[in-house]
Amino acid sequence: MTVLERLAALRALMKENGLAAYVVPGNDPHASEYMASHWFEMQWISGFHGETGTMVITHDQALLWTDSRYYLQAGIELKDSTIELMRESDIDCPKLIDWLSENANGVVGVNPEMFSVNDFADWKEKVELKSIDLIKPLWTEGRPVIPQDKLYPYSADYAGESVESKLARIREIVNRKSSNGQWALIVSALDEIAWLLNIRGNDVEYNPVVISYVVLEADQCTLFTDLNKVDTVAQNYLDFNNIAVQPYEEVFAYIGGLKGAVFYDGARVNEALFEAIPADCKKINAKSPILIDKAKKNAVELEGERIAMRQDAVALTRFFKWLEEEAFADGKTQTEWSLMEKLHEFREMGENFVEESFGTIAGYLGNGAIVHYTATKDNCAEVKPEGMLLLDSGGQYLDGTTDLTRTVWLGGRIPQQAKLDYTYVLKGHIALATARFPRGTRGNQLDALAKQYMWAAGITYGHGTGHGVGHFLGCHEGPQNVRTDNNPTVLEVGHVVSDEPGIYRTGKWGIRTENLIAVIPAKQTKAATTEDEWLAFETLTLCFYDTALIEMSLMTEDEIDWLNAYHVRVYKEVSPLLTDAEKSYLAYKCAAIEL
Amino acid sequence: MTVLERLAALRALMKENGLAAYVVPGNDPHASEYMASHWFEMQWISGFHGETGTMVITHDQALLWTDSRYYLQAGIELKDSTIELMRESDIDCPKLIDWLSENANGVVGVNPEMFSVNDFADWKEKVELKSIDLIKPLWTEGRPVIPQDKLYPYSADYAGESVESKLARIREIVNRKSSNGQWALIVSALDEIAWLLNIRGNDVEYNPVVISYVVLEADQCTLFTDLNKVDTVAQNYLDFNNIAVQPYEEVFAYIGGLKGAVFYDGARVNEALFEAIPADCKKINAKSPILIDKAKKNAVELEGERIAMRQDAVALTRFFKWLEEEAFADGKTQTEWSLMEKLHEFREMGENFVEESFGTIAGYLGNGAIVHYTATKDNCAEVKPEGMLLLDSGGQYLDGTTDLTRTVWLGGRIPQQAKLDYTYVLKGHIALATARFPRGTRGNQLDALAKQYMWAAGITYGHGTGHGVGHFLGCHEGPQNVRTDNNPTVLEVGHVVSDEPGIYRTGKWGIRTENLIAVIPAKQTKAATTEDEWLAFETLTLCFYDTALIEMSLMTEDEIDWLNAYHVRVYKEVSPLLTDAEKSYLAYKCAAIEL
């Protein structure tokens, strides 16, 4: 079937069902950032293969909304498809829902599995919606199945807490909010399920999760997943923990039989699940207690993060040593892609390494200034031993999840602006890492600490300063972050966030410096005037900075002291895992700097 | 009538009307911060004369909620009243509305004029409310009348914009939101009315406002106020500007006759006005466009602020000179009250001075650490030529409104902690004043800039860092501020806010340093990487800092340069208004400091 044939078939179904428009968002039923290809419905109907986009089909129009990363790709892939590209960043590009409410002129069909309850409710205020899946009857050939990889128990030695303990705690939280003890909590986010049940899987790239739903009740816990995923070991583990297993698609019928209060997080639970709740149940839309709890890492999880960081540091040290000493030796040539592959090789040697935690970003020269740049084997720049390289990568280890960015100068004379840019970024990065703040402080209050020096120079960046990071789970997790947005979440002990300010100079270079930092308690000082409890950050990531790029005249003594102490720590923690030659290299990179 | 008799009479009325409880908040019908005594209903029913509090009366209980500033006073004044004091800051003190919803057991009566539409709606979700005024029939003797002072036109030479222009602009804004052009906008906040109509009055202490309502429509504008306030000059002015005048209490009947869409700001418009809107009108709760517009000062208003600042600076210079040279000479003694009176004398000499913009706070030693400290003639500390004095004061000038705080050392050896505290505050104050930031930045993003240095020392403060300030209007105004709260308002060119970090050491000293700063456009730098427009602050206040309190080792070169440049500017702008002796004093206080 061609895209034109697919659109025609869809329109015929729309007509049969009295729909004026049909919307296909690039979502899955679990509000996932990374999706299994089974749910590439938007890609299937449009022929566009970018990661983000939403298709709108009316009887005489077809439009695809996507963001600036994909304009080029979409332009090529949508050619001859009759699909109009809607460039979201254009000032005169209408918001999708506004376009719909002006142009739909009738009922708009959507697959309710692909919409969160909250989004569905917002849209419903502006257009007449009908819950209906029109892709399933059409996409019968060549549709990838839902991954059937095995799930596996994730030891409490890594998780730091037994399933029993987690279930008891979450039940207690929900119980307190429920009046008569008869309740159910619907869990659909894959990282929440993996955390709650101490299970992991291989269903989604970069994310060791299991495609499934959970319905938690006071006296039972039911996991809905493809039964092929559950081998004897897994079955024994689930049995032992009193977790019942039912087929994935049975979740709707099961929810249809619930009584009492039904709790769901409307931002993450999909509309189809919500519609399955019986009318006489009390429906309570509340932030997921699992999401909140999962974000506060326990001592074992944090210790695991530290172990993973050392493995990661070894890989990065080896990579940078190779890059300096061997990559260009004997006339060898390199590309962004070859660097990515080499880094993967080194990471793969690490103990307990499972996979990357996201697609490595290796941005050479101007490519570093493209914030979501992805080099591919066939489309990447040649890298020479000169100029700036931005390298953002991370690993999934059984012990934890890593994510770090280093920007290094590969050779040649360093332009003064490059040193200034690097130093503004570094000063902001240090300001956030060294912040002390009273309990109750939100990430958005700290955001400007990382930006103040570049702001003074008239420079800023559009991405967040810090995202939450999971523990051997998603590289991005909520609810905490460090961004400009008015996120009401306060930073709490055990939260892990990234610290990654950046400066992007189009066509020249991108500079980003990223560590993961964990929120820890800080002691009250003697000078304290209030009873406030204090928090600070522990830097988890262990990788040297390129000190050649630092403009020393901008650095304060405190900043230099911090940097030198960090490098001492990096050497101390990482060198025992290195060969003598690697140790020498690391010692050289970690040498103290002076004003 | 004694308080006991008042309570008994109220309970009899409650019984007649089938009420289980009655609530008397310390509000007026205009959501004012400062109120005319006509509306001291809470004070009348309770016998408590603090500024803030809410009374709840049931048939067998009477309770007063108030905050920590008033516990002592309330304890004394409520003695023998049967009224229980509810200390809001106590951890186990229930929130008033929660107490009501648990204990009212029936209908709760409230005067809807004393509740904003939004508060009323919030309460209605938790208790059964009845709109009824039971104080009016009881408080017949000795109730102060609504002030009858004349209103006067406020020249566009000061306001910078004619009434005609303001009305046209606000009408255009509302018109755009209204579908068919038939609309009304209810305005009840007194500062909004004064700004919109370019009128001022003397009805409320510290606030040159006119007690009134306005209903603005596409083709007319009606001012509801006591007709005694409108003399011939005022009448001619209002006639000329096509502003109709009706008696204050007629507003309800007038609103009852409206048609079409009725706009109101539910945070500021009272419930009684809302209830007067006809059922078939479309009611639209939207942030007041006047509030938003008023906050963005025009060039004439800002120039007026600068003029007022010079007058204020002269008064402060004279005051501090007197304090150093004369206050304690020849065995004279001083108190916090005598200093307040002296400062008033100096301010009163200023051109275009009208009144103070709030009650001066003169906090000597430990009194400076009490954030809302108010010295009275009969209850104030003796001030000696030693130790720390915090002085927070401001003036209403026809040209604009001022508000500044200086903390000075009066003599004796300075403790090292005092210097550290002063310097942390000063560094934060400078960091905010010198911030550059992209358009779209909110005040809460900048808050931590003012706190970062004291945070590093484990110190913080509980009040806001900056409040909005009106132009010859309220010393506190919205919607902009610099606080930790998630205020969604972005800072815009023309916004004026205070910059007032502080450190409070119980029993020892309070240190606060406050200037007013205005948001101004800043140029893009050559180093800019984006098209963002940039903003910065202009410091408006012109008064030297006590440099003797600075711990120089904590100061950066940039901070010292900023301080020295500020002192040069203060001398340059203020000295032309001083006598030679005063000039010498100011030159001495503005002398450059060096590392």
JSON list of N, CA and C in Angstrom, two decimals, chain B residues 186-235:
[
{"chain": "B", "resi": 186, "resn": "ILE", "atom": "N", "xyz": [-15.97, 45.37, 34.80]},
{"chain": "B", "resi": 186, "resn": "ILE", "atom": "CA", "xyz": [-16.14, 45.87, 36.17]},
{"chain": "B", "resi": 186, "resn": "ILE", "atom": "C", "xyz": [-14.77, 46.10, 36.79]},
{"chain": "B", "resi": 187, "resn": "VAL", "atom": "N", "xyz": [-14.55, 47.30, 37.29]},
{"chain": "B", "resi": 187, "resn": "VAL", "atom": "CA", "xyz": [-13.27, 47.64, 37.91]},
{"chain": "B", "resi": 187, "resn": "VAL", "atom": "C", "xyz": [-13.53, 48.02, 39.36]},
{"chain": "B", "resi": 188, "resn": "SER", "atom": "N", "xyz": [-12.90, 47.31, 40.30]},
{"chain": "B", "resi": 188, "resn": "SER", "atom": "CA", "xyz": [-13.17, 47.64, 41.70]},
{"chain": "B", "resi": 188, "resn": "SER", "atom": "C", "xyz": [-11.90, 47.92, 42.49]},
{"chain": "B", "resi": 189, "resn": "ALA", "atom": "N", "xyz": [-10.73, 47.60, 41.94]},
{"chain": "B", "resi": 189, "resn": "ALA", "atom": "CA", "xyz": [-9.48, 47.88, 42.67]},
{"chain": "B", "resi": 189, "resn": "ALA", "atom": "C", "xyz": [-9.21, 49.39, 42.58]},
{"chain": "B", "resi": 190, "resn": "LEU", "atom": "N", "xyz": [-8.97, 50.01, 43.73]},
{"chain": "B", "resi": 190, "resn": "LEU", "atom": "CA", "xyz": [-8.90, 51.47, 43.78]},
{"chain": "B", "resi": 190, "resn": "LEU", "atom": "C", "xyz": [-7.72, 52.03, 43.00]},
{"chain": "B", "resi": 191, "resn": "ASP", "atom": "N", "xyz": [-6.61, 51.29, 43.00]},
{"chain": "B", "resi": 191, "resn": "ASP", "atom": "CA", "xyz": [-5.46, 51.83, 42.24]},
{"chain": "B", "resi": 191, "resn": "ASP", "atom": "C", "xyz": [-5.70, 51.72, 40.73]},
{"chain": "B", "resi": 192, "resn": "GLU", "atom": "N", "xyz": [-6.45, 50.70, 40.33]},
{"chain": "B", "resi": 192, "resn": "GLU", "atom": "CA", "xyz": [-6.77, 50.58, 38.90]},
{"chain": "B", "resi": 192, "resn": "GLU", "atom": "C", "xyz": [-7.66, 51.74, 38.44]},
{"chain": "B", "resi": 193, "resn": "ILE", "atom": "N", "xyz": [-8.64, 52.09, 39.30]},
{"chain": "B", "resi": 193, "resn": "ILE", "atom": "CA", "xyz": [-9.54, 53.19, 38.95]},
{"chain": "B", "resi": 193, "resn": "ILE", "atom": "C", "xyz": [-8.77, 54.50, 38.88]},
{"chain": "B", "resi": 194, "resn": "ALA", "atom": "N", "xyz": [-7.91, 54.74, 39.88]},
{"chain": "B", "resi": 194, "resn": "ALA", "atom": "CA", "xyz": [-7.14, 55.99, 39.91]},
{"chain": "B", "resi": 194, "resn": "ALA", "atom": "C", "xyz": [-6.26, 56.11, 38.67]},
{"chain": "B", "resi": 195, "resn": "TRP", "atom": "N", "xyz": [-5.64, 54.97, 38.30]},
{"chain": "B", "resi": 195, "resn": "TRP", "atom": "CA", "xyz": [-4.77, 54.99, 37.11]},
{"chain": "B", "resi": 195, "resn": "TRP", "atom": "C", "xyz": [-5.58, 55.22, 35.85]},
{"chain": "B", "resi": 196, "resn": "LEU", "atom": "N", "xyz": [-6.70, 54.49, 35.73]},
{"chain": "B", "resi": 196, "resn": "LEU", "atom": "CA", "xyz": [-7.48, 54.52, 34.49]},
{"chain": "B", "resi": 196, "resn": "LEU", "atom": "C", "xyz": [-8.04, 55.92, 34.21]},
{"chain": "B", "resi": 197, "resn": "LEU", "atom": "N", "xyz": [-8.56, 56.56, 35.28]},
{"chain": "B", "resi": 197, "resn": "LEU", "atom": "CA", "xyz": [-9.24, 57.85, 35.09]},
{"chain": "B", "resi": 197, "resn": "LEU", "atom": "C", "xyz": [-8.33, 59.04, 35.38]},
{"chain": "B", "resi": 198, "resn": "ASN", "atom": "N", "xyz": [-7.05, 58.78, 35.67]},
{"chain": "B", "resi": 198, "resn": "ASN", "atom": "CA", "xyz": [-6.16, 59.88, 36.07]},
{"chain": "B", "resi": 198, "resn": "ASN", "atom": "C", "xyz": [-6.79, 60.73, 37.17]},
{"chain": "B", "resi": 199, "resn": "ILE", "atom": "N", "xyz": [-7.22, 60.06, 38.23]},
{"chain": "B", "resi": 199, "resn": "ILE", "atom": "CA", "xyz": [-7.71, 60.80, 39.41]},
{"chain": "B", "resi": 199, "resn": "ILE", "atom": "C", "xyz": [-6.96, 60.30, 40.63]},
{"chain": "B", "resi": 200, "resn": "ARG", "atom": "N", "xyz": [-6.91, 61.12, 41.65]},
{"chain": "B", "resi": 200, "resn": "ARG", "atom": "CA", "xyz": [-6.34, 60.73, 42.92]},
{"chain": "B", "resi": 200, "resn": "ARG", "atom": "C", "xyz": [-7.23, 61.27, 44.03]},
{"chain": "B", "resi": 201, "resn": "GLY", "atom": "N", "xyz": [-6.99, 60.79, 45.26]},
{"chain": "B", "resi": 201, "resn": "GLY", "atom": "CA", "xyz": [-7.78, 61.23, 46.40]},
{"chain": "B", "resi": 201, "resn": "GLY", "atom": "C", "xyz": [-7.02, 61.02, 47.69]},
{"chain": "B", "resi": 202, "resn": "ASN", "atom": "N", "xyz": [-7.72, 61.16, 48.79]},
{"chain": "B", "resi": 202, "resn": "ASN", "atom": "CA", "xyz": [-7.06, 61.03, 50.10]},
{"chain": "B", "resi": 202, "resn": "ASN", "atom": "C", "xyz": [-7.82, 60.06, 51.00]},
{"chain": "B", "resi": 203, "resn": "ASP", "atom": "N", "xyz": [-8.43, 59.05, 50.42]},
{"chain": "B", "resi": 203, "resn": "ASP", "atom": "CA", "xyz": [-9.36, 58.23, 51.18]},
{"chain": "B", "resi": 203, "resn": "ASP", "atom": "C", "xyz": [-8.69, 57.16, 52.04]},
{"chain": "B", "resi": 204, "resn": "VAL", "atom": "N", "xyz": [-7.51, 56.76, 51.66]},
{"chain": "B", "resi": 204, "resn": "VAL", "atom": "CA", "xyz": [-6.86, 55.65, 52.34]},
{"chain": "B", "resi": 204, "resn": "VAL", "atom": "C", "xyz": [-5.43, 56.07, 52.69]},
{"chain": "B", "resi": 205, "resn": "GLU", "atom": "N", "xyz": [-5.02, 55.82, 53.93]},
{"chain": "B", "resi": 205, "resn": "GLU", "atom": "CA", "xyz": [-3.68, 56.20, 54.37]},
{"chain": "B", "resi": 205, "resn": "GLU", "atom": "C", "xyz": [-2.63, 55.59, 53.44]},
{"chain": "B", "resi": 206, "resn": "TYR", "atom": "N", "xyz": [-1.63, 56.37, 53.11]},
{"chain": "B", "resi": 206, "resn": "TYR", "atom": "CA", "xyz": [-0.49, 55.94, 52.29]},
{"chain": "B", "resi": 206, "resn": "TYR", "atom": "C", "xyz": [-0.84, 55.70, 50.83]},
{"chain": "B", "resi": 207, "resn": "ASN", "atom": "N", "xyz": [-2.13, 55.74, 50.48]},
{"chain": "B", "resi": 207, "resn": "ASN", "atom": "CA", "xyz": [-2.56, 55.40, 49.12]},
{"chain": "B", "resi": 207, "resn": "ASN", "atom": "C", "xyz": [-3.45, 56.51, 48.58]},
{"chain": "B", "resi": 208, "resn": "PRO", "atom": "N", "xyz": [-3.00, 57.26, 47.60]},
{"chain": "B", "resi": 208, "resn": "PRO", "atom": "CA", "xyz": [-3.78, 58.42, 47.13]},
{"chain": "B", "resi": 208, "resn": "PRO", "atom": "C", "xyz": [-4.94, 58.02, 46.22]},
{"chain": "B", "resi": 209, "resn": "VAL", "atom": "N", "xyz": [-5.83, 57.19, 46.73]},
{"chain": "B", "resi": 209, "resn": "VAL", "atom": "CA", "xyz": [-6.91, 56.64, 45.91]},
{"chain": "B", "resi": 209, "resn": "VAL", "atom": "C", "xyz": [-8.27, 57.21, 46.29]},
{"chain": "B", "resi": 210, "resn": "VAL", "atom": "N", "xyz": [-9.26, 56.91, 45.47]},
{"chain": "B", "resi": 210, "resn": "VAL", "atom": "CA", "xyz": [-10.63, 57.39, 45.64]},
{"chain": "B", "resi": 210, "resn": "VAL", "atom": "C", "xyz": [-11.53, 56.18, 45.80]},
{"chain": "B", "resi": 211, "resn": "ILE", "atom": "N", "xyz": [-12.27, 56.10, 46.88]},
{"chain": "B", "resi": 211, "resn": "ILE", "atom": "CA", "xyz": [-13.13, 54.93, 47.06]},
{"chain": "B", "resi": 211, "resn": "ILE", "atom": "C", "xyz": [-14.27, 54.98, 46.04]},
{"chain": "B", "resi": 212, "resn": "SER", "atom": "N", "xyz": [-14.32, 54.00, 45.20]},
{"chain": "B", "resi": 212, "resn": "SER", "atom": "CA", "xyz": [-15.20, 54.05, 44.03]},
{"chain": "B", "resi": 212, "resn": "SER", "atom": "C", "xyz": [-15.20, 52.72, 43.28]},
{"chain": "B", "resi": 213, "resn": "TYR", "atom": "N", "xyz": [-16.14, 52.59, 42.38]},
{"chain": "B", "resi": 213, "resn": "TYR", "atom": "CA", "xyz": [-16.13, 51.52, 41.38]},
{"chain": "B", "resi": 213, "resn": "TYR", "atom": "C", "xyz": [-16.18, 52.17, 40.02]},
{"chain": "B", "resi": 214, "resn": "VAL", "atom": "N", "xyz": [-15.78, 51.41, 39.01]},
{"chain": "B", "resi": 214, "resn": "VAL", "atom": "CA", "xyz": [-15.97, 51.87, 37.64]},
{"chain": "B", "resi": 214, "resn": "VAL", "atom": "C", "xyz": [-16.60, 50.73, 36.84]},
{"chain": "B", "resi": 215, "resn": "VAL", "atom": "N", "xyz": [-17.58, 51.08, 36.01]},
{"chain": "B", "resi": 215, "resn": "VAL", "atom": "CA", "xyz": [-18.03, 50.13, 34.99]},
{"chain": "B", "resi": 215, "resn": "VAL", "atom": "C", "xyz": [-17.72, 50.75, 33.64]},
{"chain": "B", "resi": 216, "resn": "LEU", "atom": "N", "xyz": [-16.85, 50.07, 32.90]},
{"chain": "B", "resi": 216, "resn": "LEU", "atom": "CA", "xyz": [-16.43, 50.57, 31.59]},
{"chain": "B", "resi": 216, "resn": "LEU", "atom": "C", "xyz": [-17.18, 49.80, 30.52]},
{"chain": "B", "resi": 217, "resn": "GLU", "atom": "N", "xyz": [-17.75, 50.55, 29.59]},
{"chain": "B", "resi": 217, "resn": "GLU", "atom": "CA", "xyz": [-18.43, 49.91, 28.46]},
{"chain": "B", "resi": 217, "resn": "GLU", "atom": "C", "xyz": [-17.88, 50.49, 27.16]},
{"chain": "B", "resi": 218, "resn": "ALA", "atom": "N", "xyz": [-18.31, 49.91, 26.07]},
{"chain": "B", "resi": 218, "resn": "ALA", "atom": "CA", "xyz": [-17.78, 50.34, 24.77]},
{"chain": "B", "resi": 218, "resn": "ALA", "atom": "C", "xyz": [-18.07, 51.81, 24.54]},
{"chain": "B", "resi": 219, "resn": "ASP", "atom": "N", "xyz": [-19.24, 52.28, 24.99]},
{"chain": "B", "resi": 219, "resn": "ASP", "atom": "CA", "xyz": [-19.61, 53.66, 24.67]},
{"chain": "B", "resi": 219, "resn": "ASP", "atom": "C", "xyz": [-19.77, 54.54, 25.91]},
{"chain": "B", "resi": 220, "resn": "GLN", "atom": "N", "xyz": [-19.57, 53.99, 27.10]},
{"chain": "B", "resi": 220, "resn": "GLN", "atom": "CA", "xyz": [-19.58, 54.86, 28.26]},
{"chain": "B", "resi": 220, "resn": "GLN", "atom": "C", "xyz": [-18.70, 54.34, 29.38]},
{"chain": "B", "resi": 221, "resn": "CYS", "atom": "N", "xyz": [-18.44, 55.27, 30.29]},
{"chain": "B", "resi": 221, "resn": "CYS", "atom": "CA", "xyz": [-17.61, 54.93, 31.45]},
{"chain": "B", "resi": 221, "resn": "CYS", "atom": "C", "xyz": [-18.27, 55.57, 32.65]},
{"chain": "B", "resi": 222, "resn": "THR", "atom": "N", "xyz": [-18.61, 54.75, 33.67]},
{"chain": "B", "resi": 222, "resn": "THR", "atom": "CA", "xyz": [-19.34, 55.29, 34.80]},
{"chain": "B", "resi": 222, "resn": "THR", "atom": "C", "xyz": [-18.54, 55.09, 36.08]},
{"chain": "B", "resi": 223, "resn": "LEU", "atom": "N", "xyz": [-18.37, 56.19, 36.80]},
{"chain": "B", "resi": 223, "resn": "LEU", "atom": "CA", "xyz": [-17.67, 56.17, 38.09]},
{"chain": "B", "resi": 223, "resn": "LEU", "atom": "C", "xyz": [-18.70, 56.20, 39.20]},
{"chain": "B", "resi": 224, "resn": "PHE", "atom": "N", "xyz": [-18.65, 55.24, 40.10]},
{"chain": "B", "resi": 224, "resn": "PHE", "atom": "CA", "xyz": [-19.57, 55.17, 41.23]},
{"chain": "B", "resi": 224, "resn": "PHE", "atom": "C", "xyz": [-18.83, 55.61, 42.47]},
{"chain": "B", "resi": 225, "resn": "THR", "atom": "N", "xyz": [-19.19, 56.76, 43.02]},
{"chain": "B", "resi": 225, "resn": "THR", "atom": "CA", "xyz": [-18.48, 57.25, 44.20]},
{"chain": "B", "resi": 225, "resn": "THR", "atom": "C", "xyz": [-19.39, 58.20, 44.96]},
{"chain": "B", "resi": 226, "resn": "ASP", "atom": "N", "xyz": [-19.03, 58.49, 46.20]},
{"chain": "B", "resi": 226, "resn": "ASP", "atom": "CA", "xyz": [-19.81, 59.45, 46.99]},
{"chain": "B", "resi": 226, "resn": "ASP", "atom": "C", "xyz": [-19.83, 60.79, 46.26]},
{"chain": "B", "resi": 227, "resn": "LEU", "atom": "N", "xyz": [-21.02, 61.29, 45.97]},
{"chain": "B", "resi": 227, "resn": "LEU", "atom": "CA", "xyz": [-21.12, 62.51, 45.15]},
{"chain": "B", "resi": 227, "resn": "LEU", "atom": "C", "xyz": [-20.48, 63.70, 45.85]},
{"chain": "B", "resi": 228, "resn": "ASN", "atom": "N", "xyz": [-20.36, 63.63, 47.19]},
{"chain": "B", "resi": 228, "resn": "ASN", "atom": "CA", "xyz": [-19.71, 64.73, 47.93]},
{"chain": "B", "resi": 228, "resn": "ASN", "atom": "C", "xyz": [-18.25, 64.89, 47.54]},
{"chain": "B", "resi": 229, "resn": "LYS", "atom": "N", "xyz": [-17.67, 63.84, 46.98]},
{"chain": "B", "resi": 229, "resn": "LYS", "atom": "CA", "xyz": [-16.26, 63.88, 46.61]},
{"chain": "B", "resi": 229, "resn": "LYS", "atom": "C", "xyz": [-16.02, 64.70, 45.35]},
{"chain": "B", "resi": 230, "resn": "VAL", "atom": "N", "xyz": [-17.09, 64.92, 44.61]},
{"chain": "B", "resi": 230, "resn": "VAL", "atom": "CA", "xyz": [-16.93, 65.52, 43.29]},
{"chain": "B", "resi": 230, "resn": "VAL", "atom": "C", "xyz": [-17.28, 67.01, 43.34]},
{"chain": "B", "resi": 231, "resn": "ASP", "atom": "N", "xyz": [-16.26, 67.85, 43.43]},
{"chain": "B", "resi": 231, "resn": "ASP", "atom": "CA", "xyz": [-16.52, 69.30, 43.41]},
{"chain": "B", "resi": 231, "resn": "ASP", "atom": "C", "xyz": [-16.57, 69.77, 41.96]},
{"chain": "B", "resi": 232, "resn": "THR", "atom": "N", "xyz": [-16.72, 71.07, 41.79]},
{"chain": "B", "resi": 232, "resn": "THR", "atom": "CA", "xyz": [-16.93, 71.58, 40.43]},
{"chain": "B", "resi": 232, "resn": "THR", "atom": "C", "xyz": [-15.76, 71.26, 39.51]},
{"chain": "B", "resi": 233, "resn": "VAL", "atom": "N", "xyz": [-14.54, 71.43, 40.03]},
{"chain": "B", "resi": 233, "resn": "VAL", "atom": "CA", "xyz": [-13.36, 71.14, 39.21]},
{"chain": "B", "resi": 233, "resn": "VAL", "atom": "C", "xyz": [-13.38, 69.68, 38.76]},
{"chain": "B", "resi": 234, "resn": "ALA", "atom": "N", "xyz": [-13.64, 68.80, 39.72]},
{"chain": "B", "resi": 234, "resn": "ALA", "atom": "CA", "xyz": [-13.67, 67.38, 39.42]},
{"chain": "B", "resi": 234, "resn": "ALA", "atom": "C", "xyz": [-14.79, 67.06, 38.43]},
{"chain": "B", "resi": 235, "resn": "GLN", "atom": "N", "xyz": [-15.96, 67.68, 38.65]},
{"chain": "B", "resi": 235, "resn": "GLN", "atom": "CA", "xyz": [-17.10, 67.43, 37.77]},
{"chain": "B", "resi": 235, "resn": "GLN", "atom": "C", "xyz": [-16.79, 67.85, 36.33]}
]
